[in-house]
Short mmCIF file of C-alpha atoms in Angstrom, two decimals:
data_model
loop_
_atom_site.label_atom_id
_atom_site.label_comp_id
_atom_site.label_asym_id
_atom_site.label_seq_id
_atom_site.Cartn_x
_atom_site.Cartn_y
_atom_site.Cartn_z
CA MET A 1 19.79 -35.84 -4.23
CA LYS A 2 16.87 -37.01 -6.32
CA LYS A 3 15.49 -34.67 -8.94
CA GLY A 4 11.95 -34.66 -7.48
CA LEU A 5 13.17 -33.84 -3.99
CA GLN A 6 15.37 -31.06 -5.33
CA LYS A 7 12.41 -29.49 -7.17
CA PHE A 8 10.24 -29.77 -4.07
CA LEU A 9 12.85 -28.10 -1.87
CA ALA A 10 13.30 -25.29 -4.38
CA ALA A 11 9.54 -24.68 -4.52
CA ALA A 12 9.24 -24.83 -0.73
CA LEU A 13 12.10 -22.34 -0.31
CA ALA A 14 10.52 -19.97 -2.85
CA ALA A 15 7.14 -20.21 -1.07
CA LEU A 16 8.78 -19.55 2.30
CA GLY A 17 10.56 -16.50 0.92
CA LEU A 18 7.32 -15.16 -0.53
CA ILE A 19 5.49 -15.65 2.76
CA MET A 20 8.27 -13.88 4.66
CA MET A 21 8.25 -10.90 2.28
CA VAL A 22 4.46 -10.54 2.43
CA GLY A 23 4.51 -10.89 6.22
CA GLY A 24 7.22 -8.26 6.51
CA GLY A 25 5.21 -5.87 4.37
CA ILE A 26 2.08 -6.38 6.42
CA PHE A 27 3.86 -5.85 9.73
CA GLY A 28 5.66 -2.82 8.31
CA GLY A 29 2.38 -1.08 7.51
CA GLU A 30 2.64 -1.40 3.73
CA ALA A 31 -0.81 -2.99 3.40
CA ALA A 32 -2.50 0.13 4.76
CA ILE A 33 -0.57 2.37 2.36
CA VAL A 34 -1.48 0.22 -0.65
CA LEU A 35 -5.15 0.14 0.39
CA GLN A 36 -5.19 3.92 0.84
CA LYS A 37 -3.74 4.47 -2.63
CA ALA A 38 -6.24 2.03 -4.15
CA ILE A 39 -9.11 3.93 -2.53
CA TYR A 40 -7.84 7.24 -3.94
CA VAL A 41 -7.58 5.77 -7.44
CA CYS A 42 -11.10 4.34 -7.18
CA LEU A 43 -12.53 7.66 -6.02
CA GLU A 44 -10.79 9.49 -8.87
CA CYS A 45 -12.20 7.03 -11.41
CA ILE A 46 -15.79 7.60 -10.33
CA GLY A 47 -15.28 11.36 -10.07
CA ILE A 48 -15.57 11.90 -6.33
CA GLY A 49 -11.90 12.34 -5.39
#
């Protein structure tokens, strides 16, 4: 296999893995949890929470 094609396939596989992990987190409800924690930190910083 040519070196350029091998690098491309490795990058494509890494990108696919990243997309699958992010998608799994979103469908598992992790995005809402992270957003909720970020809101709490923001409110604590400005003195409301």
